[in-house]
PDB file of C-alpha atoms in Angstrom:
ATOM      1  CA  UNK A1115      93.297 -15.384 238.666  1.00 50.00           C
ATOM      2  CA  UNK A1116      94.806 -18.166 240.604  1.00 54.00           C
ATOM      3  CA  UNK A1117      92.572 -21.510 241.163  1.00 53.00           C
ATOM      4  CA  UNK A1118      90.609 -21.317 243.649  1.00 57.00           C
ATOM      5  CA  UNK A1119      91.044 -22.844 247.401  1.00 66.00           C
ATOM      6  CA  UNK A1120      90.263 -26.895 247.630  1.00 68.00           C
ATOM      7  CA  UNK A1121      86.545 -27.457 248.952  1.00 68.00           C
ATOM      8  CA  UNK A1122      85.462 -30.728 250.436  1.00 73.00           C
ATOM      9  CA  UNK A1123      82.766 -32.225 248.170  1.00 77.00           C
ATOM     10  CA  UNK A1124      78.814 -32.599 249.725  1.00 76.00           C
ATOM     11  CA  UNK A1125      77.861 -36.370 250.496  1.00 76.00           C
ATOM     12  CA  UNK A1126      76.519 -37.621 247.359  1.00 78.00           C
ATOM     13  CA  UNK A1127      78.006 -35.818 244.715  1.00 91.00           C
ATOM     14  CA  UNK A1128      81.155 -37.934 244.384  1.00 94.00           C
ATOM     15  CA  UNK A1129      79.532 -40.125 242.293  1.00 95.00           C
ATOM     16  CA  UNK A1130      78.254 -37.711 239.797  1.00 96.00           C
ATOM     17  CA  UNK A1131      82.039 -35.951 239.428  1.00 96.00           C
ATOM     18  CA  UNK A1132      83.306 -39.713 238.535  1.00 97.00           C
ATOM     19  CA  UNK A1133      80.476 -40.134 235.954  1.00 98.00           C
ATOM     20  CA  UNK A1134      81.293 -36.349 234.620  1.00 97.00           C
ATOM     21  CA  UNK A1135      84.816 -37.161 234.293  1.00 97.00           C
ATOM     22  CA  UNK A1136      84.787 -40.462 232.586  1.00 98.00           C
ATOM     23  CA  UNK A1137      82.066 -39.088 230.188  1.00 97.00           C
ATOM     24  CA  UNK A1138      84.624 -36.759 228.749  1.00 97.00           C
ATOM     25  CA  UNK A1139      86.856 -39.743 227.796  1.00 95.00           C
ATOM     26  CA  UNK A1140      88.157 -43.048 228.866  1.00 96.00           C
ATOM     27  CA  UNK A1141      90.723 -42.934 231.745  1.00 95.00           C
ATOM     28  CA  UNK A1142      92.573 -44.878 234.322  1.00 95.00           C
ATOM     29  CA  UNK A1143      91.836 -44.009 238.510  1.00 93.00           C
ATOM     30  CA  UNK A1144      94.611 -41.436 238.848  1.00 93.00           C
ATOM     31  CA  UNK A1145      93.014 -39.943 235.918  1.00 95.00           C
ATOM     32  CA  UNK A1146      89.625 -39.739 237.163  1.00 96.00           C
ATOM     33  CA  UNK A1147      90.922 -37.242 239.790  1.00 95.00           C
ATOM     34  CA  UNK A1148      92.854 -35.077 237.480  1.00 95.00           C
ATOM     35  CA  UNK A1149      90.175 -34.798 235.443  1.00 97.00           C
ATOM     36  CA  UNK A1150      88.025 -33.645 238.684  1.00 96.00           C
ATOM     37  CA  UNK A1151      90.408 -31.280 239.642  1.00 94.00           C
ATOM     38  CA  UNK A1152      90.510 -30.153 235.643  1.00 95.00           C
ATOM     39  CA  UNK A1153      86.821 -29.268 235.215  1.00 95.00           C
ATOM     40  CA  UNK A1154      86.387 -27.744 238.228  1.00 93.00           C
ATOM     41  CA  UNK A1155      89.503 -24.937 238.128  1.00 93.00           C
ATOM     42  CA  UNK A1156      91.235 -26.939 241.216  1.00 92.00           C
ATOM     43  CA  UNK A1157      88.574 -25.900 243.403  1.00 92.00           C
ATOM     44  CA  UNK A1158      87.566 -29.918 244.065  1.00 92.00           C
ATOM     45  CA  UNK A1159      89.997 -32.373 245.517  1.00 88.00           C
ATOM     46  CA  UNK A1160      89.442 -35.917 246.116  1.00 90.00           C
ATOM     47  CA  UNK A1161      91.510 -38.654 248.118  1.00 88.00           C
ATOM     48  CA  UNK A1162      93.237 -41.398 246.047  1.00 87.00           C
ATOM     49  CA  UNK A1163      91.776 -43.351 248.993  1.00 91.00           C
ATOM     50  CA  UNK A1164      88.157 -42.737 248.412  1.00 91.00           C
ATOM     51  CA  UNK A1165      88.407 -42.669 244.558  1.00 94.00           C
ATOM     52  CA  UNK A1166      88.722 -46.767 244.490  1.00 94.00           C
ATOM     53  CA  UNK A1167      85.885 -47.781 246.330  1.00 94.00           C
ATOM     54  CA  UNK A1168      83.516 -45.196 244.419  1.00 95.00           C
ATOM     55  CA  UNK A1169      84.893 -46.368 241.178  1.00 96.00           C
ATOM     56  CA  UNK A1170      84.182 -49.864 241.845  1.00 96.00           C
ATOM     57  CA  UNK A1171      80.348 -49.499 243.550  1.00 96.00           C
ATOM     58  CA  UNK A1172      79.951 -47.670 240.064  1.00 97.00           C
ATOM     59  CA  UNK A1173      80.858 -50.816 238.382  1.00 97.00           C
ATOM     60  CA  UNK A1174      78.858 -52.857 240.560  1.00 97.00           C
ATOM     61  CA  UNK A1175      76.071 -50.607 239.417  1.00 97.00           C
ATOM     62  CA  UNK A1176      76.603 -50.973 236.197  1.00 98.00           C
ATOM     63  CA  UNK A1177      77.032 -47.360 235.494  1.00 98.00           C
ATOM     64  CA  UNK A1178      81.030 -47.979 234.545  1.00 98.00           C
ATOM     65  CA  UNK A1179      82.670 -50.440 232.319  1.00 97.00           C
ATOM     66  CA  UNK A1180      86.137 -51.351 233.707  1.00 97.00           C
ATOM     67  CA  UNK A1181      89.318 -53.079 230.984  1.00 96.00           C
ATOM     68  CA  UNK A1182      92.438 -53.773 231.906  1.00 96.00           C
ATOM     69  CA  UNK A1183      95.728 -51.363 229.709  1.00 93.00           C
ATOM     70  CA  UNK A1184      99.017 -49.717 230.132  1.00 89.00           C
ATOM     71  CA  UNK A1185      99.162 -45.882 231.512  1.00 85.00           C
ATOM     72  CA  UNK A1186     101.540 -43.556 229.887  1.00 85.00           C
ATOM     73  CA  UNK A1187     104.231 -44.471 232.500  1.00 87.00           C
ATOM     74  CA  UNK A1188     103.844 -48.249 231.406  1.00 89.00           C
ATOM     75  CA  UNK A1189     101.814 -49.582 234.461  1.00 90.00           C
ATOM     76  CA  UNK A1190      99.238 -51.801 234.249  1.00 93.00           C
ATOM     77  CA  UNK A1191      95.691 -49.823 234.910  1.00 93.00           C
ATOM     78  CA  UNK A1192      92.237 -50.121 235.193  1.00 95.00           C
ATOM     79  CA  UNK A1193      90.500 -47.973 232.796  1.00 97.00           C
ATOM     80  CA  UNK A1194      86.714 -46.480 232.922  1.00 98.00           C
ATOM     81  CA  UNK A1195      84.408 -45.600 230.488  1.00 97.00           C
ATOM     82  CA  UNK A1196      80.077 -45.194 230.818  1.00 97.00           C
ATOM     83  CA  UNK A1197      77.777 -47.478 230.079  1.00 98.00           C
ATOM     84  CA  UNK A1198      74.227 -46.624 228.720  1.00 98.00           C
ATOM     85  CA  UNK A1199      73.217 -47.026 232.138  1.00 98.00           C
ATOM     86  CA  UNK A1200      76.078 -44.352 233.618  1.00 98.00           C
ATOM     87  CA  UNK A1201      74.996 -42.059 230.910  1.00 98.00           C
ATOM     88  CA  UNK A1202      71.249 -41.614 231.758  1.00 98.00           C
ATOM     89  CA  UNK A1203      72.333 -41.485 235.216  1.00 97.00           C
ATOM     90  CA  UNK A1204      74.524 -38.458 234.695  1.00 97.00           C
ATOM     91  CA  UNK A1205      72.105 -37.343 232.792  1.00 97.00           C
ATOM     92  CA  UNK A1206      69.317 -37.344 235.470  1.00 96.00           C
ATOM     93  CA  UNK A1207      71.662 -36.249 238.091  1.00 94.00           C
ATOM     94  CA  UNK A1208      72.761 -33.272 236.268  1.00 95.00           C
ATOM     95  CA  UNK A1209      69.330 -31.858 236.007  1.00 96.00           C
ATOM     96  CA  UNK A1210      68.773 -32.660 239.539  1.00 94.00           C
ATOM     97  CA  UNK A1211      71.747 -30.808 240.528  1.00 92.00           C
ATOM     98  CA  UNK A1212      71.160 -27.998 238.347  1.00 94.00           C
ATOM     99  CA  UNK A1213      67.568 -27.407 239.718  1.00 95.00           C
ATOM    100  CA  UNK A1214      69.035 -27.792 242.624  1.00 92.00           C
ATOM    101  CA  UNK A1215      71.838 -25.168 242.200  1.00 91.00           C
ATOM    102  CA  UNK A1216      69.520 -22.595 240.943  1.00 95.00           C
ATOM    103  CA  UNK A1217      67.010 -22.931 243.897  1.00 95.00           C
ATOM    104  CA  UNK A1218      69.756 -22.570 246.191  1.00 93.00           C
ATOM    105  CA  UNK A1219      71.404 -19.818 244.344  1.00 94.00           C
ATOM    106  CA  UNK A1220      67.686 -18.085 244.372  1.00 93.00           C
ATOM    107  CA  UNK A1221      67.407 -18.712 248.261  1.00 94.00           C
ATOM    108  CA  UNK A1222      70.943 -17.059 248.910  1.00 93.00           C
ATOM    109  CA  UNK A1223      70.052 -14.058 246.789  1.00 93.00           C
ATOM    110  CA  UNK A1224      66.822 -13.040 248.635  1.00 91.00           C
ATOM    111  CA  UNK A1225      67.040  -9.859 250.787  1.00 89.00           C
ATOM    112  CA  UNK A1226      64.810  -8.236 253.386  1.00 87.00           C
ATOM    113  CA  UNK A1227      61.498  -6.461 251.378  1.00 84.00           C
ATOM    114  CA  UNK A1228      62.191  -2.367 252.269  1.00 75.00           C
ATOM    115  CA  UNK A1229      59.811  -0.688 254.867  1.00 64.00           C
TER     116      UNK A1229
END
């Protein structure tokens, strides 16, 4: 089955993918999107541009730890890993999300009562 088609992500949850994708392991920017685009079959893109400014209001937060290493193609990078803090946040936002998700999924799946 081939990935599916790119979908723009919903205000808010950009966030919550970064947290997600650094609390399956340490990794540099670039990486954070791979990692997105990884766990979600292709189906979510995100913008090197808006990646950077997320990543860094996540620090300012708290919710990230930032140190300075060497990628794999020997660059200097930025790499991101969760604090306590960015783990009880995922944590809370995934249950929000997941109520969320099955409300919405219950709401879709209602049909017109029979006469």
């Amino acid at each position: 089955m081939p990935p599916a088609e790119p979908s723009p992500i919903l205000p808010g949850t950009l966030d919550l993918l970064i947290l997600k994708a650094v609390s399956l392991g340490v990794l540099h920017g670039y990486g954070i999107l791979l990692r997105i685009e990884q766990i979600s079959g292709g189906s979510i893109h995100i913008e090197q541009g808006a990646i950077y400014p997320a990543l860094h209001r996540l620090e300012k937060q708290s919710l990230l730890d930032a140190t300075w290493g060497t990628s794999d193609n020997n660059r200097k990078a930025r790499y991101y890993k969760l604090t306590s803090e960015g783990r009880k946040r995922l944590r809370d936002e995934e249950k929000s999300w997941n109520r969320l998700a099955a409300a919405m999924a219950l709401a879709l799946n209602s049909r017109p009562k029979e006469s």
